[in-house]
Structure formats: structure tokens, C-alpha cells
mmCIF file of C-alpha atoms in Angstrom:
data_model
loop_
_atom_site.group_PDB
_atom_site.id
_atom_site.type_symbol
_atom_site.label_atom_id
_atom_site.label_comp_id
_atom_site.label_asym_id
_atom_site.label_seq_id
_atom_site.Cartn_x
_atom_site.Cartn_y
_atom_site.Cartn_z
ATOM 1 C CA UNK A 1082 -4.619 -18.068 16.201
ATOM 2 C CA UNK A 1083 -4.084 -19.415 12.704
ATOM 3 C CA UNK A 1084 -6.161 -22.492 11.916
ATOM 4 C CA UNK A 1085 -5.946 -24.759 8.893
ATOM 5 C CA UNK A 1086 -9.388 -25.217 7.316
ATOM 6 C CA UNK A 1087 -10.686 -28.503 5.905
ATOM 7 C CA UNK A 1088 -10.978 -26.731 2.532
ATOM 8 C CA UNK A 1089 -7.211 -26.238 2.490
ATOM 9 C CA UNK A 1090 -7.190 -22.553 3.372
ATOM 10 C CA UNK A 1091 -6.483 -20.798 6.622
ATOM 11 C CA UNK A 1092 -8.509 -18.783 9.091
ATOM 12 C CA UNK A 1093 -7.424 -16.340 11.751
ATOM 13 C CA UNK A 1094 -9.732 -16.424 14.751
ATOM 14 C CA UNK A 1095 -10.368 -12.892 15.925
ATOM 15 C CA UNK A 1096 -11.472 -13.888 19.420
ATOM 16 C CA UNK A 1097 -8.112 -15.456 20.187
ATOM 17 C CA UNK A 1098 -5.161 -13.138 20.733
ATOM 18 C CA UNK A 1099 -2.280 -13.487 18.326
ATOM 19 C CA UNK A 1100 0.687 -15.382 19.658
ATOM 20 C CA UNK A 1101 4.225 -14.390 18.785
ATOM 21 C CA UNK A 1102 4.388 -17.437 16.494
ATOM 22 C CA UNK A 1103 1.207 -16.366 14.665
ATOM 23 C CA UNK A 1104 2.642 -12.908 14.107
ATOM 24 C CA UNK A 1105 5.903 -14.383 12.787
ATOM 25 C CA UNK A 1106 4.063 -16.706 10.389
ATOM 26 C CA UNK A 1107 1.905 -13.890 9.025
ATOM 27 C CA UNK A 1108 4.837 -11.519 8.616
ATOM 28 C CA UNK A 1109 6.932 -14.199 6.915
ATOM 29 C CA UNK A 1110 4.053 -15.282 4.682
ATOM 30 C CA UNK A 1111 3.596 -11.786 3.326
ATOM 31 C CA UNK A 1112 7.334 -11.492 2.643
ATOM 32 C CA UNK A 1113 7.429 -14.871 0.886
ATOM 33 C CA UNK A 1114 4.279 -14.037 -1.088
ATOM 34 C CA UNK A 1115 5.768 -10.797 -2.318
ATOM 35 C CA UNK A 1116 9.180 -12.297 -3.154
ATOM 36 C CA UNK A 1117 7.951 -15.481 -4.841
ATOM 37 C CA UNK A 1118 4.575 -14.290 -6.148
ATOM 38 C CA UNK A 1119 2.698 -17.072 -4.344
ATOM 39 C CA UNK A 1120 -0.891 -16.970 -3.179
ATOM 40 C CA UNK A 1121 -1.198 -16.152 0.502
ATOM 41 C CA UNK A 1122 -2.281 -19.739 1.286
ATOM 42 C CA UNK A 1123 0.762 -21.109 -0.572
ATOM 43 C CA UNK A 1124 3.040 -18.751 1.328
ATOM 44 C CA UNK A 1125 1.550 -19.759 4.695
ATOM 45 C CA UNK A 1126 1.868 -23.463 3.779
ATOM 46 C CA UNK A 1127 5.541 -22.933 2.931
ATOM 47 C CA UNK A 1128 6.269 -21.103 6.187
ATOM 48 C CA UNK A 1129 4.469 -23.720 8.314
ATOM 49 C CA UNK A 1130 6.316 -26.554 6.549
ATOM 50 C CA UNK A 1131 9.655 -24.831 7.124
ATOM 51 C CA UNK A 1132 8.809 -24.277 10.783
ATOM 52 C CA UNK A 1133 7.757 -27.922 11.256
ATOM 53 C CA UNK A 1134 11.016 -29.087 9.670
ATOM 54 C CA UNK A 1135 12.997 -26.789 11.967
ATOM 55 C CA UNK A 1136 11.182 -28.104 15.060
ATOM 56 C CA UNK A 1137 12.026 -31.701 14.041
ATOM 57 C CA UNK A 1138 15.726 -30.845 14.023
ATOM 58 C CA UNK A 1139 15.733 -29.017 17.347
#
């Protein structure tokens, strides 16, 4: 499970199994990071914001 930390970063809890959504976010974040030269945290933030916007419309 991906958790947002109070410090602004992210943590992946090893004891919790990955969900399909977690896998998608991680895979997308790495692609965005590579394409846009963002930090990993910036890439994850961008993916989560896009996903939240999509869920609002659905």
C-alpha cells in the first residue's frame, strides 16, 4: 500500500500486499519520472492527482 507521509514523501508498506491500483501508480510514476525528469515523489504526486481528478468525473 502506498501511504503519503506527513513529510510530503511516500512510503510503501511491505507488510501489506500491493493492490492493482498501487502497482499501476508505481508503474506510471516511473514512466512519468523518466519522460519528464521529475523526482519520484513529484511523479507519484502527479499520478495521484490525475487519478483523483478522473474519479471525480466518473
